[in-house]
Tab-separated table of C-alpha atoms in Angstrom:
chain	number	residue	atom	x	y	z
Z	1	UNK	CA	0.030	0.067	-0.090
Z	2	UNK	CA	2.332	2.240	0.925
Z	3	UNK	CA	6.383	2.740	0.351
Z	4	UNK	CA	8.602	0.908	2.467
Z	5	UNK	CA	6.227	-1.827	3.544
Z	6	UNK	CA	7.037	-5.439	3.123
Z	7	UNK	CA	4.682	-8.282	2.746
Z	8	UNK	CA	5.990	-10.582	5.399
Z	9	UNK	CA	3.090	-11.111	7.679
Z	10	UNK	CA	2.696	-13.927	10.329
Z	11	UNK	CA	0.706	-16.799	8.910
Z	12	UNK	CA	-1.508	-17.030	12.187
Z	13	UNK	CA	-2.660	-13.482	13.121
Z	14	UNK	CA	-4.396	-13.134	16.333
Z	15	UNK	CA	-8.173	-12.524	16.599
Z	16	UNK	CA	-7.980	-8.718	17.032
Z	17	UNK	CA	-5.889	-8.777	13.787
Z	18	UNK	CA	-7.385	-10.807	11.301
Z	19	UNK	CA	-9.269	-8.032	9.728
Z	20	UNK	CA	-6.714	-5.505	9.626
Z	21	UNK	CA	-4.029	-7.681	7.914
Z	22	UNK	CA	-6.214	-9.367	5.524
Z	23	UNK	CA	-7.466	-6.225	4.493
Z	24	UNK	CA	-4.176	-5.063	3.928
Z	25	UNK	CA	-2.899	-7.951	1.994
Z	26	UNK	CA	-5.834	-7.608	-0.449
Z	27	UNK	CA	-4.175	-4.659	-2.057
Z	28	UNK	CA	-0.633	-6.260	-2.811
Z	29	UNK	CA	-1.527	-7.125	-6.263
Z	30	UNK	CA	-2.158	-3.111	-7.325
Z	31	UNK	CA	0.727	-1.737	-5.552
Z	32	UNK	CA	3.266	-4.682	-4.627
Z	33	UNK	CA	6.040	-2.637	-3.987
Z	34	UNK	CA	4.667	-0.700	-1.403
Z	35	UNK	CA	3.555	-2.925	1.800
Z	36	UNK	CA	4.768	-1.269	4.928
Z	37	UNK	CA	4.864	-4.203	8.007
Z	38	UNK	CA	8.363	-5.525	8.124
Z	39	UNK	CA	9.729	-8.335	11.009
Z	40	UNK	CA	12.973	-9.187	11.028
Z	41	UNK	CA	14.159	-12.576	9.969
Z	42	UNK	CA	13.670	-15.365	12.609
Z	43	UNK	CA	16.863	-15.629	15.125
Z	44	UNK	CA	18.051	-12.075	14.497
Z	45	UNK	CA	19.880	-10.650	17.409
Z	46	UNK	CA	20.639	-7.031	18.178
Z	47	UNK	CA	21.410	-4.556	20.968
Z	48	UNK	CA	20.048	-1.276	21.899
Z	49	UNK	CA	22.977	0.352	20.186
Z	50	UNK	CA	22.102	-1.206	16.689
Z	51	UNK	CA	19.273	0.893	16.485
Z	52	UNK	CA	20.951	3.935	15.118
Z	53	UNK	CA	22.746	2.299	12.223
Z	54	UNK	CA	23.465	5.419	10.662
Z	55	UNK	CA	25.519	7.005	13.327
Z	56	UNK	CA	28.999	7.563	11.947
Z	57	UNK	CA	31.567	5.880	14.357
Z	58	UNK	CA	33.226	8.559	15.706
Z	59	UNK	CA	30.172	10.030	16.974
Z	60	UNK	CA	28.282	7.181	18.047
Z	61	UNK	CA	26.939	6.510	21.512
Z	62	UNK	CA	27.250	3.126	22.998
Z	63	UNK	CA	25.171	1.612	25.519
Z	64	UNK	CA	25.904	-1.374	28.009
Z	65	UNK	CA	25.122	-4.469	26.708
Z	66	UNK	CA	21.657	-5.532	27.513
Z	67	UNK	CA	20.467	-2.387	28.669
Z	68	UNK	CA	17.472	-0.044	27.008
Z	69	UNK	CA	18.627	3.589	27.501
Z	70	UNK	CA	19.154	6.411	25.301
Z	71	UNK	CA	18.624	9.553	27.390
Z	72	UNK	CA	21.457	9.160	29.857
Z	73	UNK	CA	24.087	7.601	27.389
Z	74	UNK	CA	25.234	11.060	26.534
Z	75	UNK	CA	28.093	11.156	28.959
Z	76	UNK	CA	30.095	13.299	26.538
Z	77	UNK	CA	27.861	16.386	27.013
Z	78	UNK	CA	28.689	17.874	30.373
Z	79	UNK	CA	26.102	20.772	31.607
Z	80	UNK	CA	29.134	22.853	33.059
Z	81	UNK	CA	29.862	23.334	29.434
Z	82	UNK	CA	27.049	25.413	28.675
Z	83	UNK	CA	26.350	27.534	31.170
Z	84	UNK	CA	25.030	30.061	29.199
Z	85	UNK	CA	21.996	27.700	28.414
Z	86	UNK	CA	21.877	25.700	31.829
Z	87	UNK	CA	22.323	26.768	35.289
Z	88	UNK	CA	22.106	23.701	37.572
Z	89	UNK	CA	19.250	24.190	40.295
Z	90	UNK	CA	20.552	24.943	43.846
Z	91	UNK	CA	17.664	22.576	45.204
Z	92	UNK	CA	14.472	21.333	44.479
Z	93	UNK	CA	11.997	23.773	43.394
Z	94	UNK	CA	9.024	21.711	42.824
Z	95	UNK	CA	6.020	23.407	40.662
Z	96	UNK	CA	3.061	24.556	42.690
Z	97	UNK	CA	0.018	22.993	40.829
Z	98	UNK	CA	-2.093	25.874	38.834
Z	99	UNK	CA	-4.421	27.477	41.243
Z	100	UNK	CA	-7.824	27.210	38.869
Z	101	UNK	CA	-7.544	23.479	39.309
Z	102	UNK	CA	-5.012	20.298	39.204
Z	103	UNK	CA	-6.113	19.658	35.669
Z	104	UNK	CA	-4.402	22.814	34.364
Z	105	UNK	CA	-7.384	24.536	32.858
Z	106	UNK	CA	-7.138	28.171	32.576
Z	107	UNK	CA	-3.313	28.311	33.098
Z	108	UNK	CA	-1.746	30.879	31.134
Z	109	UNK	CA	1.949	31.585	31.199
Z	110	UNK	CA	2.539	35.727	30.388
Z	111	UNK	CA	4.681	35.376	27.408
Z	112	UNK	CA	4.345	31.737	26.251
Z	113	UNK	CA	1.698	31.839	23.725
Z	114	UNK	CA	0.082	28.927	22.394
Z	115	UNK	CA	-0.897	30.250	18.787
Z	116	UNK	CA	1.597	30.468	16.144
Z	117	UNK	CA	3.992	33.409	16.749
Z	118	UNK	CA	6.257	35.649	14.344
Z	119	UNK	CA	9.248	33.169	15.183
Z	120	UNK	CA	7.100	29.919	14.503
Z	121	UNK	CA	5.731	31.224	11.331
Z	122	UNK	CA	8.860	31.648	9.602
Z	123	UNK	CA	9.408	27.895	10.366
Z	124	UNK	CA	5.950	26.839	9.094
Z	125	UNK	CA	4.861	25.949	12.560
Z	126	UNK	CA	1.547	25.040	13.381
Z	127	UNK	CA	-1.165	27.361	14.050
Z	128	UNK	CA	-3.723	26.644	16.605
Z	129	UNK	CA	-6.142	29.579	15.525
Z	130	UNK	CA	-7.037	27.626	12.272
Z	131	UNK	CA	-9.339	24.557	13.789
Z	132	UNK	CA	-12.602	24.771	12.612
Z	133	UNK	CA	-15.627	26.046	14.670
Z	134	UNK	CA	-17.033	23.901	17.132
Z	135	UNK	CA	-13.847	21.384	17.337
Z	136	UNK	CA	-12.054	21.673	20.449
Z	137	UNK	CA	-8.188	21.147	19.831
Z	138	UNK	CA	-6.358	19.795	22.907
Z	139	UNK	CA	-4.683	22.909	24.898
Z	140	UNK	CA	-1.200	23.144	24.110
Z	141	UNK	CA	-1.527	21.001	20.729
Z	142	UNK	CA	-1.137	22.791	17.787
Z	143	UNK	CA	-2.582	21.953	14.232
Z	144	UNK	CA	-0.066	21.021	11.431
Z	145	UNK	CA	-0.043	23.584	8.997
Z	146	UNK	CA	-2.810	22.717	6.016
Z	147	UNK	CA	-4.525	20.128	8.176
Z	148	UNK	CA	-8.460	20.129	8.931
Z	149	UNK	CA	-9.042	18.632	12.044
Z	150	UNK	CA	-11.747	16.044	10.961
Z	151	UNK	CA	-15.243	16.924	11.969
Z	152	UNK	CA	-16.567	15.689	15.194
Z	153	UNK	CA	-12.963	15.819	16.633
Z	154	UNK	CA	-12.919	15.502	20.578
Z	155	UNK	CA	-10.016	14.837	22.817
Z	156	UNK	CA	-10.880	11.368	23.647
Z	157	UNK	CA	-7.643	10.906	26.108
Z	158	UNK	CA	-8.639	14.021	28.472
Z	159	UNK	CA	-12.554	12.537	28.642
Z	160	UNK	CA	-12.217	9.008	29.121
Z	161	UNK	CA	-9.078	8.321	30.184
Z	162	UNK	CA	-8.005	10.798	32.458
Z	163	UNK	CA	-7.173	9.805	36.149
Z	164	UNK	CA	-8.074	12.601	38.506
Z	165	UNK	CA	-4.999	13.948	40.143
Z	166	UNK	CA	-5.105	14.092	43.935
Z	167	UNK	CA	-4.444	11.652	46.974
Z	168	UNK	CA	-3.868	7.980	46.382
Z	169	UNK	CA	-6.568	5.589	47.485
Z	170	UNK	CA	-4.653	3.960	50.513
Z	171	UNK	CA	-2.930	0.482	49.453
Z	172	UNK	CA	-5.449	0.042	46.502
Z	173	UNK	CA	-3.040	-1.078	43.653
Z	174	UNK	CA	-3.059	0.862	40.365
Z	175	UNK	CA	-2.590	-0.882	37.055
Z	176	UNK	CA	-1.582	1.470	34.283
Z	177	UNK	CA	-4.931	3.584	34.567
Z	178	UNK	CA	-6.977	0.382	33.485
Z	179	UNK	CA	-9.796	1.386	35.231
Z	180	UNK	CA	-10.714	4.236	32.623
Z	181	UNK	CA	-10.179	1.596	29.667
Z	182	UNK	CA	-12.799	2.147	27.006
Z	183	UNK	CA	-14.444	-1.117	26.943
Z	184	UNK	CA	-15.340	-0.402	23.143
Z	185	UNK	CA	-11.355	0.220	22.406
Z	186	UNK	CA	-10.747	-1.201	19.187
Z	187	UNK	CA	-7.022	-0.340	18.068
Z	188	UNK	CA	-3.949	1.144	20.059
Z	189	UNK	CA	-1.012	2.354	18.309
Z	190	UNK	CA	2.275	1.995	20.346
Z	191	UNK	CA	4.645	4.819	19.170
Z	192	UNK	CA	8.485	5.405	19.742
Z	193	UNK	CA	9.431	8.683	20.494
Z	194	UNK	CA	12.871	9.595	19.396
Z	195	UNK	CA	13.381	9.556	15.482
Z	196	UNK	CA	9.772	8.736	14.944
Z	197	UNK	CA	7.519	11.474	16.319
Z	198	UNK	CA	10.286	13.997	17.484
Z	199	UNK	CA	14.029	14.415	16.024
Z	200	UNK	CA	16.404	14.535	19.148
Z	201	UNK	CA	18.820	11.761	19.622
Z	202	UNK	CA	20.109	11.964	15.843
Z	203	UNK	CA	20.644	15.756	16.493
Z	204	UNK	CA	23.303	15.019	19.099
Z	205	UNK	CA	24.715	12.111	17.467
Z	206	UNK	CA	25.295	14.089	14.176
Z	207	UNK	CA	23.213	11.117	12.086
Z	208	UNK	CA	20.659	13.342	11.133
Z	209	UNK	CA	22.572	15.846	9.455
Z	210	UNK	CA	24.553	13.318	7.785
Z	211	UNK	CA	21.449	11.610	6.315
Z	212	UNK	CA	19.357	14.503	5.312
Z	213	UNK	CA	22.480	16.856	4.320
Z	214	UNK	CA	21.993	19.529	6.922
Z	215	UNK	CA	24.616	21.562	8.620
Z	216	UNK	CA	26.573	19.597	11.574
Z	217	UNK	CA	27.422	22.298	13.684
Z	218	UNK	CA	23.771	24.069	13.504
Z	219	UNK	CA	22.182	20.587	14.168
Z	220	UNK	CA	24.344	19.724	17.063
Z	221	UNK	CA	23.927	23.096	18.593
Z	222	UNK	CA	20.054	22.779	18.659
Z	223	UNK	CA	20.341	19.378	19.841
Z	224	UNK	CA	22.790	20.530	22.890
Z	225	UNK	CA	20.328	23.171	23.656
Z	226	UNK	CA	17.235	21.168	23.826
Z	227	UNK	CA	19.289	18.610	25.941
Z	228	UNK	CA	20.215	21.443	28.498
Z	229	UNK	CA	16.530	22.410	28.527
Z	230	UNK	CA	15.223	18.860	29.260
Z	231	UNK	CA	17.876	18.134	32.034
Z	232	UNK	CA	17.028	21.708	33.731
Z	233	UNK	CA	13.050	20.820	33.767
Z	234	UNK	CA	13.705	17.000	34.887
Z	235	UNK	CA	15.981	18.234	37.453
Z	236	UNK	CA	14.365	21.399	38.781
Z	237	UNK	CA	10.848	20.420	38.821
Z	238	UNK	CA	10.547	16.213	37.937
Z	239	UNK	CA	12.646	15.188	40.911
Z	240	UNK	CA	15.337	13.269	38.355
Z	241	UNK	CA	18.025	13.776	41.134
Z	242	UNK	CA	16.361	11.719	43.372
Z	243	UNK	CA	14.597	9.388	40.973
Z	244	UNK	CA	17.345	8.809	38.169
Z	245	UNK	CA	18.178	5.549	39.858
Z	246	UNK	CA	14.533	4.777	40.787
Z	247	UNK	CA	13.464	4.385	37.671
Z	248	UNK	CA	9.790	3.151	36.783
Z	249	UNK	CA	7.997	1.688	33.642
Z	250	UNK	CA	5.020	3.547	34.465
Z	251	UNK	CA	3.983	6.436	36.711
Z	252	UNK	CA	1.478	4.361	39.001
Z	253	UNK	CA	4.187	1.748	39.301
Z	254	UNK	CA	4.867	2.608	42.993
Z	255	UNK	CA	1.153	4.040	43.752
Z	256	UNK	CA	0.274	1.501	46.083
Z	257	UNK	CA	3.128	2.391	48.824
Z	258	UNK	CA	1.498	6.031	48.986
Z	259	UNK	CA	-0.570	6.379	52.018
Z	260	UNK	CA	-2.753	9.278	50.577
Z	261	UNK	CA	-1.160	11.944	52.662
Z	262	UNK	CA	-1.697	15.538	51.850
Z	263	UNK	CA	1.359	17.172	50.019
Z	264	UNK	CA	0.290	20.483	49.819
Z	265	UNK	CA	2.628	21.841	52.075
Z	266	UNK	CA	5.139	18.699	52.171
Z	267	UNK	CA	8.859	19.803	51.919
Z	268	UNK	CA	10.302	17.267	49.675
Z	269	UNK	CA	13.830	18.740	49.901
Z	270	UNK	CA	14.188	18.131	53.648
Z	271	UNK	CA	12.270	14.952	54.243
Z	272	UNK	CA	15.420	12.405	54.324
Z	273	UNK	CA	14.579	10.654	50.945
Z	274	UNK	CA	17.946	10.014	48.873
Z	275	UNK	CA	18.194	8.105	45.951
Z	276	UNK	CA	20.149	4.377	45.889
Z	277	UNK	CA	23.397	6.381	44.744
Z	278	UNK	CA	23.653	8.769	47.915
Z	279	UNK	CA	24.850	6.829	50.915
Z	280	UNK	CA	23.452	6.924	54.352
Z	281	UNK	CA	26.259	7.763	56.619
Z	282	UNK	CA	26.626	7.448	60.495
Z	283	UNK	CA	23.646	9.692	62.011
Z	284	UNK	CA	22.077	10.290	58.757
Z	285	UNK	CA	18.068	11.023	58.833
Z	286	UNK	CA	17.714	9.415	55.585
Z	287	UNK	CA	15.152	6.252	55.595
Z	288	UNK	CA	16.192	2.920	54.929
Z	289	UNK	CA	16.333	2.071	51.110
Z	290	UNK	CA	13.347	-0.145	50.134
Z	291	UNK	CA	11.920	0.139	53.419
Z	292	UNK	CA	8.425	1.105	54.045
Z	293	UNK	CA	9.120	5.039	54.908
Z	294	UNK	CA	11.480	5.236	51.931
Z	295	UNK	CA	9.024	3.852	49.579
Z	296	UNK	CA	6.403	5.930	50.920
Z	297	UNK	CA	8.298	9.175	49.694
Z	298	UNK	CA	9.453	7.447	46.637
Z	299	UNK	CA	5.497	7.137	46.001
Z	300	UNK	CA	4.946	10.750	46.994
Z	301	UNK	CA	7.337	12.258	44.318
Z	302	UNK	CA	5.754	9.913	41.692
Z	303	UNK	CA	2.358	11.097	42.800
Z	304	UNK	CA	3.497	14.975	42.686
Z	305	UNK	CA	5.362	14.364	39.495
Z	306	UNK	CA	2.169	13.197	38.022
Z	307	UNK	CA	0.158	16.137	39.142
Z	308	UNK	CA	2.589	18.291	37.993
Z	309	UNK	CA	2.191	17.194	34.583
Z	310	UNK	CA	-1.432	17.057	34.433
Z	311	UNK	CA	-1.509	20.738	35.673
Z	312	UNK	CA	1.348	21.850	32.713
Z	313	UNK	CA	0.775	19.437	29.875
Z	314	UNK	CA	-0.731	22.149	27.693
Z	315	UNK	CA	1.196	25.003	29.351
Z	316	UNK	CA	4.903	24.064	29.703
Z	317	UNK	CA	6.091	27.851	29.647
Z	318	UNK	CA	4.492	27.671	33.109
Z	319	UNK	CA	7.445	26.149	34.600
Z	320	UNK	CA	9.978	28.106	33.238
Z	321	UNK	CA	11.241	31.301	33.252
Z	322	UNK	CA	10.872	34.000	30.864
Z	323	UNK	CA	13.992	33.647	29.136
Z	324	UNK	CA	13.639	29.813	29.042
Z	325	UNK	CA	10.610	30.207	27.878
Z	326	UNK	CA	11.974	32.295	24.840
Z	327	UNK	CA	14.482	30.000	24.248
Z	328	UNK	CA	12.263	27.049	24.045
Z	329	UNK	CA	9.958	28.800	21.489
Z	330	UNK	CA	13.333	29.566	19.294
Z	331	UNK	CA	14.705	26.173	19.589
Z	332	UNK	CA	11.239	24.458	18.835
Z	333	UNK	CA	11.154	26.865	15.967
Z	334	UNK	CA	14.311	26.231	14.571
Z	335	UNK	CA	14.184	22.490	15.054
Z	336	UNK	CA	11.060	22.474	12.816
Z	337	UNK	CA	12.827	24.504	10.186
Z	338	UNK	CA	15.872	22.424	10.239
Z	339	UNK	CA	14.256	18.920	10.544
Z	340	UNK	CA	11.551	20.246	7.444
Z	341	UNK	CA	8.795	20.277	10.072
Z	342	UNK	CA	9.086	16.532	11.251
Z	343	UNK	CA	6.923	17.087	14.004
Z	344	UNK	CA	4.324	18.717	12.362
Z	345	UNK	CA	4.171	15.834	9.991
Z	346	UNK	CA	3.934	13.190	12.905
Z	347	UNK	CA	1.439	15.338	14.822
Z	348	UNK	CA	-1.068	14.940	11.844
Z	349	UNK	CA	-1.485	11.453	12.177
Z	350	UNK	CA	-1.405	11.416	16.152
Z	351	UNK	CA	-4.383	13.997	15.821
Z	352	UNK	CA	-6.348	12.137	13.614
Z	353	UNK	CA	-5.675	8.685	15.654
Z	354	UNK	CA	-6.774	10.718	18.689
Z	355	UNK	CA	-9.946	12.119	16.948
Z	356	UNK	CA	-11.276	8.652	16.114
Z	357	UNK	CA	-13.541	6.693	18.515
Z	358	UNK	CA	-12.007	3.450	19.888
Z	359	UNK	CA	-8.255	4.357	19.134
Z	360	UNK	CA	-5.571	5.700	21.383
Z	361	UNK	CA	-2.360	6.619	21.489
Z	362	UNK	CA	0.563	5.283	23.712
Z	363	UNK	CA	4.272	6.230	23.882
Z	364	UNK	CA	6.647	3.439	24.956
Z	365	UNK	CA	10.164	4.854	24.678
Z	366	UNK	CA	13.737	3.622	25.467
Z	367	UNK	CA	14.291	6.823	27.721
Z	368	UNK	CA	14.146	6.840	31.134
Z	369	UNK	CA	10.336	8.020	32.361
Z	370	UNK	CA	11.231	11.454	34.145
Z	371	UNK	CA	13.252	12.854	31.489
Z	372	UNK	CA	10.826	11.273	28.755
Z	373	UNK	CA	8.184	13.326	30.523
Z	374	UNK	CA	10.070	16.110	30.279
Z	375	UNK	CA	10.753	15.688	26.586
Z	376	UNK	CA	6.990	15.143	25.832
Z	377	UNK	CA	6.193	18.483	27.945
Z	378	UNK	CA	8.878	20.312	25.856
Z	379	UNK	CA	8.095	19.153	22.218
Z	380	UNK	CA	4.320	20.162	23.139
Z	381	UNK	CA	3.035	16.423	23.096
Z	382	UNK	CA	1.550	16.824	26.799
Z	383	UNK	CA	-2.149	16.640	25.563
Z	384	UNK	CA	-1.432	14.016	22.833
Z	385	UNK	CA	0.078	11.712	25.534
Z	386	UNK	CA	-1.744	11.479	28.588
Z	387	UNK	CA	0.530	10.648	31.461
Z	388	UNK	CA	-0.910	7.123	31.913
Z	389	UNK	CA	-0.253	6.226	28.745
Z	390	UNK	CA	3.454	6.683	28.516
Z	391	UNK	CA	6.188	3.714	29.623
Z	392	UNK	CA	9.736	3.624	29.502
Z	393	UNK	CA	11.585	0.571	28.421
Z	394	UNK	CA	14.765	1.350	30.015
Z	395	UNK	CA	14.646	-1.076	32.397
Z	396	UNK	CA	12.351	-4.143	30.976
Z	397	UNK	CA	12.863	-3.666	27.302
Z	398	UNK	CA	10.089	-3.068	24.540
Z	399	UNK	CA	8.809	-6.439	24.305
Z	400	UNK	CA	7.970	-6.690	28.237
Z	401	UNK	CA	6.428	-3.102	27.793
Z	402	UNK	CA	4.379	-4.676	24.972
Z	403	UNK	CA	3.048	-7.570	27.446
Z	404	UNK	CA	1.877	-4.926	30.055
Z	405	UNK	CA	0.009	-2.742	27.648
Z	406	UNK	CA	-1.663	-6.085	26.378
Z	407	UNK	CA	-2.745	-6.959	30.101
Z	408	UNK	CA	-4.160	-3.384	30.174
Z	409	UNK	CA	-6.070	-3.537	27.168
Z	410	UNK	CA	-6.707	-7.135	26.637
Z	411	UNK	CA	-6.105	-9.242	23.394
Z	412	UNK	CA	-9.079	-8.413	21.543
Z	413	UNK	CA	-7.677	-4.943	20.857
Z	414	UNK	CA	-5.288	-4.489	17.551
Z	415	UNK	CA	-2.120	-3.363	18.007
Z	416	UNK	CA	-0.236	-1.286	15.625
Z	417	UNK	CA	3.614	-0.246	16.442
Z	418	UNK	CA	5.198	2.542	14.878
Z	419	UNK	CA	9.085	3.341	15.217
Z	420	UNK	CA	12.246	3.995	13.710
Z	421	UNK	CA	14.347	1.079	15.333
Z	422	UNK	CA	14.687	-2.757	15.416
Z	423	UNK	CA	14.099	-3.229	18.753
Z	424	UNK	CA	10.292	-2.540	18.750
Z	425	UNK	CA	10.280	-3.769	15.250
Z	426	UNK	CA	11.345	-7.002	16.982
Z	427	UNK	CA	8.927	-6.591	20.239
Z	428	UNK	CA	5.844	-6.160	17.677
Z	429	UNK	CA	6.827	-9.251	15.494
Z	430	UNK	CA	7.205	-11.388	19.127
Z	431	UNK	CA	3.736	-10.312	19.601
Z	432	UNK	CA	2.473	-10.554	16.081
Z	433	UNK	CA	1.751	-6.971	15.573
Z	434	UNK	CA	2.177	-4.748	12.593
Z	435	UNK	CA	5.065	-2.717	12.282
Z	436	UNK	CA	5.394	0.696	10.738
Z	437	UNK	CA	9.069	1.768	10.056
Z	438	UNK	CA	9.544	5.367	10.241
Z	439	UNK	CA	12.813	6.656	8.649
Z	440	UNK	CA	11.917	9.538	6.521
Z	441	UNK	CA	9.412	12.286	5.684
Z	442	UNK	CA	7.726	9.875	3.254
Z	443	UNK	CA	7.154	7.484	6.007
Z	444	UNK	CA	5.098	9.609	8.160
Z	445	UNK	CA	3.117	11.219	4.983
Z	446	UNK	CA	2.289	7.804	3.909
Z	447	UNK	CA	1.464	7.128	7.653
Z	448	UNK	CA	-1.099	10.048	7.529
Z	449	UNK	CA	-2.476	8.636	4.197
Z	450	UNK	CA	-3.001	5.116	5.401
Z	451	UNK	CA	-4.818	6.636	8.604
Z	452	UNK	CA	-6.836	8.688	6.282
Z	453	UNK	CA	-7.982	6.300	4.054
Z	454	UNK	CA	-8.772	3.767	7.301
Z	455	UNK	CA	-5.845	1.013	6.259
Z	456	UNK	CA	-4.873	1.442	9.829
């Protein structure tokens, strides 16, 4: 059907995918070279470092065998080298929740407009004022230029899957927000983040500049500046200093250890919590790691992290200083220009899926959870991906993440995997899921066309 697809499909697809796969094969006779579901051959073996095959040897970032990590692997980039962009926080300055309500409605950050500015206009960035009358575009999500929002679109994630922020319910175990799952859900789209929806990692390695003929120095500089903003947001407001070595797959994974204590006046900087790397010397007041008190304080941080994400997901500028807000707007504009509006093109498909009934976008990334949330916020994707729909595969790998998602939504749902790397491709094959590879603008355009024609 579309460029880059292969016809290698499983011989015995699951019940939830039968109609979809057979429908796809019906079109092979008209355009035999345009089928897009690709699986690696049986017995293939690879590591995470093989995902970015176009990285020059001199600039490639390597990871330890058996890990699935991309954010923390940029060890060559020291924060002290870019003091003009980044000032390490003296202590935790956890963001206060918006004063209106905990979902961020009505939050306005002066100097951080949600509509197109003069700077973004030059980069052909989306304009949120183009939405048709009567259709509500999710707050902070820009409609790509030239794209009309489908009639009757609604923010399905906000209405059906939003878990109210507030006190945890005692010791009741939470399972990935499954209590809000739509029983009529038909299709779940599992998205990779870097080099699929956004361009980030390849800016730092130089592979994007090499592949698409961009100026390496310009591209690297943009990547470094965005990386500093991600670190600053994660460290200052999202507890990354505490949680870096207490990483979780999902934000609710430690919710059962939360006793529901009111955190309105809670002082996170002086509660004695320390991550695994911070040793407890004699006389230390830090709680014993892994103990009941330590786990409770860990759960408090993830609860507040969830509240901050929900409160600022459509207005990340409210967490930044005026100077950093201006920097973010400029960076997003310049990255859109140098990547030929990659994010805007991906947004077309994300918003189309979001506008449908019985469909859902889920993010599965090899970035650690906290910096992944910072990326999503800074790239303006907070309203596209509710925090309950974001999973980090750093600890357990994408195959295990997919198993958790299947457990959450059930086996009758059709799952479609969209990504650029072999790890998600292999995981898709293991679970008998169609895989759509993204390696160029053409792949993103073909994806949107397939969605418009209801092939996916």
